[in-house]
Amino acid sequence: MISHRSAAGMLLLASALLGASALSAPAAERPGRAQASLAKGKEIYARECAACHGVKGDGEGPGAHIVNPKPRNFILGVFKLRTTPSGQPPTDDDLLRTITQGIAHSAMPSFRELPEADRRALVGVVRQFADIKTAPRPIAIPAAPEVSAALLEKGKTVYTALKCQTCHGDTGTGDGASSLTLKDDAKGRIWAPDLTTGVFKSGDDAKALYARIATGLDGTPMPSYASQAKPDEIWAVVHYVRSLAKR
Ligand code: HEC
Ligand code: HEC
């Protein structure tokens, strides 16, 4: 016969085991916690993001029409700032970086002051709007080479060989002939940025700039160069672009 005490003990043991297995399961297998985080994220989204990105995530918030570029329509699932190949969704870290840093040269603010758990909850909301169900894999980025005069010279040669000047101009100031007619996927007017300001949507991290040139800015005329250039050529042009700002 089982005494009261041992029945209670078994209950305790069972709940401890359940607790332990819930803790060791990966995030995706913890529906309770994931749902709580998503609910929290939706609350923060309504307060911080909906004015621009719209309650439905379609980029049609009341503030959307006074800014250029327009806030992203998440439903289309097209993202500019990724470490994943062109045409693929961003990783959670890519979205977290964007939400944390904001996007220079645009109305997208930085949410650095929100606790990380809140920013991660917002990542979940964006993923849901964009219907991202997989865990996209980032491209491999080899270690950065040492910057030298020879590397910058090589970067300049790559810049010309890949015809970056047709949009960004011979000296990188954004005055290439094609820049006069560029449009983004939403048919909005878009310009090739002045690379000499040293301020990038990707932030000032060299690796992020490598990803930008290797994978492009999806939804814009800025192409992915992963298939046209070797990793050492991409690194050379990244450092050449960074050197333009220092002059
Ligand atoms: C004041 C308007 C505004 C607010 C508020 C705002 N955004 Fe944005 N957001 C933008 C604009 C504009 C862009 C497009 C920038 C561009 O294309 O360069 C953007 C782009 C984005 C992108 C796309 C990045 C990419 O790789 O293409 C994400 C993700 C994003 N915002 C998330 C959020 C989240 C989450 C919030 C709330 C915490 C938020 N935004 C609040 C204006 C806003
Ligand atoms: C067809 C025109 C075109 C060509 C060719 C082109 N770009 Fe761009 N590039 C753009 C546009 C447009 C943007 C801005 C997109 C935006 O702001 O959403 C851009 C953005 C950039 C950025 C800014 C990224 C950031 O994080 O803000 C860099 C750096 C860049 N291009 C470098 C290059 C280099 C290097 C090449 C050649 C290997 C090149 N581009 C070729 C049109 C072009």
XYZ file of C-alpha atoms and ligand atoms in Angstrom:
333
model
C 0.000 0.000 0.000
C 1.298 3.485 -0.857
C 1.364 5.886 2.075
C 0.434 9.536 1.790
C 4.063 10.455 2.176
C 5.401 8.299 -0.614
C 2.580 9.342 -2.977
C 3.480 12.965 -2.387
C 7.135 12.047 -2.843
C 6.385 10.401 -6.182
C 4.455 13.475 -7.287
C 7.412 15.644 -6.341
C 9.792 13.320 -8.178
C 7.551 13.288 -11.268
C 7.274 17.054 -11.364
C 11.033 17.394 -10.830
C 11.634 15.035 -13.776
C 9.147 16.933 -15.925
C 10.763 20.188 -14.928
C 14.212 18.853 -15.748
C 13.186 17.574 -19.168
C 11.416 20.851 -19.978
C 14.605 22.710 -19.065
C 16.884 20.557 -21.179
C 14.592 20.664 -24.251
C 15.558 23.186 -26.963
C 13.508 26.405 -27.157
C 11.363 25.144 -30.042
C 10.147 22.230 -27.898
C 8.988 24.478 -25.076
C 5.649 25.620 -26.465
C 4.502 27.156 -23.165
C 7.480 29.448 -22.831
C 7.644 30.271 -26.563
C 3.963 31.258 -26.525
C 4.413 33.455 -23.465
C 7.355 35.184 -25.180
C 5.340 35.672 -28.379
C 2.428 37.192 -26.408
C 4.881 39.539 -24.667
C 6.475 40.374 -28.013
C 3.097 41.262 -29.525
C 2.422 43.658 -26.662
C 5.775 45.411 -27.165
C 5.268 45.400 -30.945
C 1.920 47.197 -30.588
C 3.596 49.851 -28.432
C 6.950 50.314 -30.241
C 6.616 49.139 -33.854
C 3.022 49.233 -35.123
C 3.050 53.009 -35.722
C 5.461 52.392 -38.597
C 5.230 48.680 -39.501
C 1.431 48.466 -39.056
C -0.595 46.298 -36.661
C -0.610 43.563 -39.318
C 3.115 43.893 -40.050
C 2.370 45.045 -43.601
C 4.424 48.236 -43.330
C 1.337 50.437 -43.467
C 1.371 52.050 -40.033
C 0.063 55.625 -39.738
C 3.667 56.945 -39.771
C 4.676 54.925 -42.844
C 3.926 57.473 -45.530
C 6.064 60.289 -44.232
C 9.350 58.378 -44.326
C 11.595 57.220 -47.173
C 12.569 54.410 -47.335
C 9.218 53.088 -46.098
C 9.058 50.735 -43.089
C 9.480 47.118 -44.124
C 6.381 45.085 -45.035
C 7.242 41.932 -43.054
C 4.565 39.832 -44.794
C 6.635 39.848 -48.028
C 9.465 38.122 -46.155
C 12.170 40.135 -47.955
C 14.982 41.486 -45.735
C 17.964 43.708 -46.520
C 20.259 42.955 -43.598
C 21.082 39.257 -43.556
C 24.047 36.933 -43.119
C 22.137 34.357 -45.211
C 22.335 33.904 -49.001
C 20.258 36.212 -51.217
C 16.592 35.167 -51.308
C 16.697 33.496 -47.893
C 15.199 34.751 -44.635
C 17.468 36.361 -42.035
C 18.679 34.471 -38.949
C 17.302 35.362 -35.503
C 20.638 37.054 -34.761
C 20.304 39.182 -37.912
C 16.867 40.394 -36.769
C 18.099 40.936 -33.217
C 21.038 43.011 -34.540
C 18.690 45.175 -36.647
C 16.281 45.749 -33.750
C 19.179 46.544 -31.410
C 21.147 48.837 -33.758
C 18.362 50.365 -35.806
C 19.108 51.214 -39.453
C 21.280 54.215 -40.297
C 20.062 56.478 -43.123
C 16.445 55.493 -42.319
C 13.662 56.118 -39.791
C 14.218 52.718 -38.160
C 15.266 53.541 -34.576
C 17.588 51.597 -32.275
C 15.866 49.626 -29.495
C 19.078 49.078 -27.554
C 17.440 50.268 -24.340
C 14.857 47.425 -24.319
C 15.923 44.360 -22.282
C 17.407 41.613 -24.487
C 14.500 39.250 -23.641
C 12.078 41.845 -25.046
C 14.142 42.308 -28.214
C 14.252 38.510 -28.653
C 10.456 38.378 -28.164
C 10.153 40.971 -30.971
C 12.269 38.713 -33.219
C 9.581 36.060 -32.721
C 6.857 38.517 -33.780
C 8.734 39.507 -36.966
C 9.364 35.809 -37.740
C 5.645 35.107 -37.387
C 4.634 37.999 -39.691
C 7.206 36.872 -42.284
C 6.229 33.211 -41.833
C 9.844 32.135 -41.183
C 9.564 28.534 -40.013
C 13.098 27.311 -40.611
C 16.362 28.181 -38.896
C 18.208 29.838 -41.833
C 21.962 29.194 -42.028
C 24.432 32.065 -42.300
C 27.133 32.073 -44.981
C 30.690 31.220 -43.978
C 32.809 34.336 -43.510
C 36.553 33.624 -43.449
C 38.805 35.452 -40.975
C 39.508 39.063 -41.949
C 42.866 39.672 -43.632
C 45.333 42.198 -42.254
C 44.775 45.637 -43.780
C 47.724 46.770 -45.914
C 48.353 49.157 -48.802
C 48.476 46.127 -51.119
C 45.067 44.886 -49.867
C 43.459 48.302 -50.439
C 44.990 48.446 -53.936
C 43.520 45.007 -54.636
C 40.157 46.186 -53.271
C 40.170 49.134 -55.650
C 40.834 46.796 -58.589
C 37.968 44.506 -57.476
C 35.648 47.541 -57.114
C 36.299 48.486 -60.737
C 36.260 44.919 -62.083
C 32.848 44.229 -60.474
C 31.515 47.575 -61.785
C 30.496 48.927 -58.389
C 31.153 52.393 -59.875
C 28.137 52.160 -62.214
C 25.992 52.849 -59.122
C 28.354 54.075 -56.379
C 30.540 56.234 -58.654
C 34.294 56.166 -59.363
C 35.163 57.633 -55.958
C 32.313 55.954 -54.032
C 30.266 59.110 -53.504
C 27.099 57.537 -54.972
C 27.154 59.491 -58.235
C 27.348 56.557 -60.664
C 25.260 56.997 -63.816
C 22.830 54.177 -62.882
C 22.109 55.707 -59.486
C 19.864 58.277 -61.190
C 17.266 55.661 -62.137
C 17.316 53.024 -59.378
C 14.069 51.662 -57.872
C 13.467 49.142 -55.086
C 11.066 46.179 -55.349
C 8.176 48.351 -54.102
C 8.927 50.703 -57.058
C 10.139 53.357 -54.636
C 12.995 55.633 -55.702
C 16.283 54.457 -54.208
C 19.844 55.793 -54.438
C 23.222 54.084 -54.264
C 24.561 55.471 -51.002
C 27.646 57.642 -50.635
C 30.163 55.114 -49.319
C 32.555 57.834 -48.119
C 30.379 58.784 -45.123
C 31.495 55.598 -43.363
C 27.951 55.125 -41.989
C 26.299 51.887 -43.069
C 22.892 50.287 -42.530
C 24.764 47.168 -41.423
C 26.589 49.142 -38.727
C 30.341 49.670 -38.596
C 31.303 46.025 -38.187
C 33.576 44.750 -41.008
C 32.005 41.270 -40.953
C 28.529 42.752 -41.372
C 29.780 44.693 -44.397
C 31.281 41.486 -45.804
C 27.844 39.844 -45.471
C 26.246 42.882 -47.137
C 28.436 42.683 -50.247
C 28.413 38.874 -50.377
C 24.616 38.535 -49.990
C 23.313 41.904 -51.266
C 20.406 43.950 -49.927
C 17.353 41.913 -50.963
C 14.508 43.980 -52.382
C 16.944 46.618 -53.731
C 19.193 46.878 -56.830
C 22.287 46.148 -54.655
C 23.188 42.633 -55.836
C 24.764 39.663 -54.086
C 28.391 39.133 -55.170
C 28.855 35.664 -53.608
C 28.935 33.937 -57.000
C 31.004 36.589 -58.824
C 33.767 37.219 -56.319
C 36.031 34.986 -54.213
C 36.097 35.492 -50.422
C 39.536 37.189 -50.556
C 38.216 39.600 -53.214
C 35.144 40.413 -51.090
C 37.384 41.091 -48.063
C 39.619 43.338 -50.188
C 36.657 45.396 -51.445
C 35.182 45.600 -47.899
C 38.423 47.150 -46.646
C 38.671 49.405 -49.696
C 35.116 50.686 -48.997
C 35.998 51.252 -45.324
C 39.154 53.118 -46.354
C 37.090 55.561 -48.454
C 35.600 56.998 -45.260
C 38.939 57.668 -43.627
C 40.028 60.155 -46.297
C 9.685 55.423 -36.935
C 9.378 54.287 -37.757
C 9.813 52.901 -37.317
C 9.605 52.276 -36.104
C 8.926 52.833 -34.868
C 10.128 50.937 -36.253
N 10.656 50.761 -37.502
Fe 11.509 49.054 -38.228
N 11.891 49.982 -39.978
C 11.545 51.295 -40.285
C 12.007 51.614 -41.618
C 11.844 52.934 -42.317
C 12.627 50.458 -42.120
C 13.264 50.294 -43.486
C 14.681 50.817 -43.514
C 15.390 50.547 -44.819
O 14.824 49.951 -45.715
O 16.549 50.927 -44.915
C 12.526 49.449 -41.071
C 13.001 48.158 -41.193
C 12.861 47.172 -40.230
C 13.294 45.793 -40.384
C 13.866 45.190 -41.650
C 15.358 44.975 -41.650
C 15.847 44.331 -42.936
O 16.789 43.539 -42.843
O 15.313 44.572 -44.016
C 12.970 45.143 -39.211
C 13.211 43.681 -38.890
C 12.364 46.106 -38.332
N 12.318 47.326 -38.975
C 11.869 45.816 -37.078
C 11.260 46.756 -36.251
C 10.761 46.446 -34.934
C 10.755 45.067 -34.314
C 10.286 47.618 -34.411
C 9.727 47.868 -33.035
C 10.544 47.413 -31.918
C 10.473 48.650 -35.417
N 11.070 48.080 -36.517
C 10.095 49.971 -35.262
C 10.880 52.179 -39.473
C 10.487 51.937 -38.179
C 22.908 48.342 -59.533
C 23.440 49.294 -58.613
C 24.487 48.844 -57.601
C 25.661 48.198 -57.819
C 26.218 47.677 -59.135
C 26.308 48.070 -56.536
N 25.544 48.637 -55.568
Fe 26.012 48.789 -53.608
N 24.177 49.555 -53.231
C 23.231 49.903 -54.185
C 22.056 50.423 -53.529
C 20.797 50.905 -54.211
C 22.314 50.368 -52.142
C 21.398 50.852 -51.015
C 20.282 49.918 -50.684
C 19.487 50.460 -49.541
O 19.848 51.483 -48.973
O 18.487 49.863 -49.205
C 23.677 49.853 -52.011
C 24.319 49.702 -50.790
C 25.677 49.397 -50.654
C 26.412 49.443 -49.416
C 25.861 49.863 -48.083
C 25.523 48.697 -47.223
C 25.019 49.157 -45.883
O 25.108 48.353 -44.953
O 24.543 50.291 -45.752
C 27.699 49.079 -49.699
C 28.854 48.984 -48.730
C 27.754 48.792 -51.108
N 26.506 48.991 -51.667
C 28.888 48.396 -51.766
C 28.897 47.987 -53.097
C 30.045 47.374 -53.742
C 31.390 47.146 -53.092
C 29.653 47.062 -55.010
C 30.424 46.321 -56.057
C 31.018 45.053 -55.621
C 28.284 47.534 -55.166
N 27.866 48.059 -53.973
C 27.538 47.464 -56.321
C 23.369 49.757 -55.543
C 24.402 49.112 -56.177
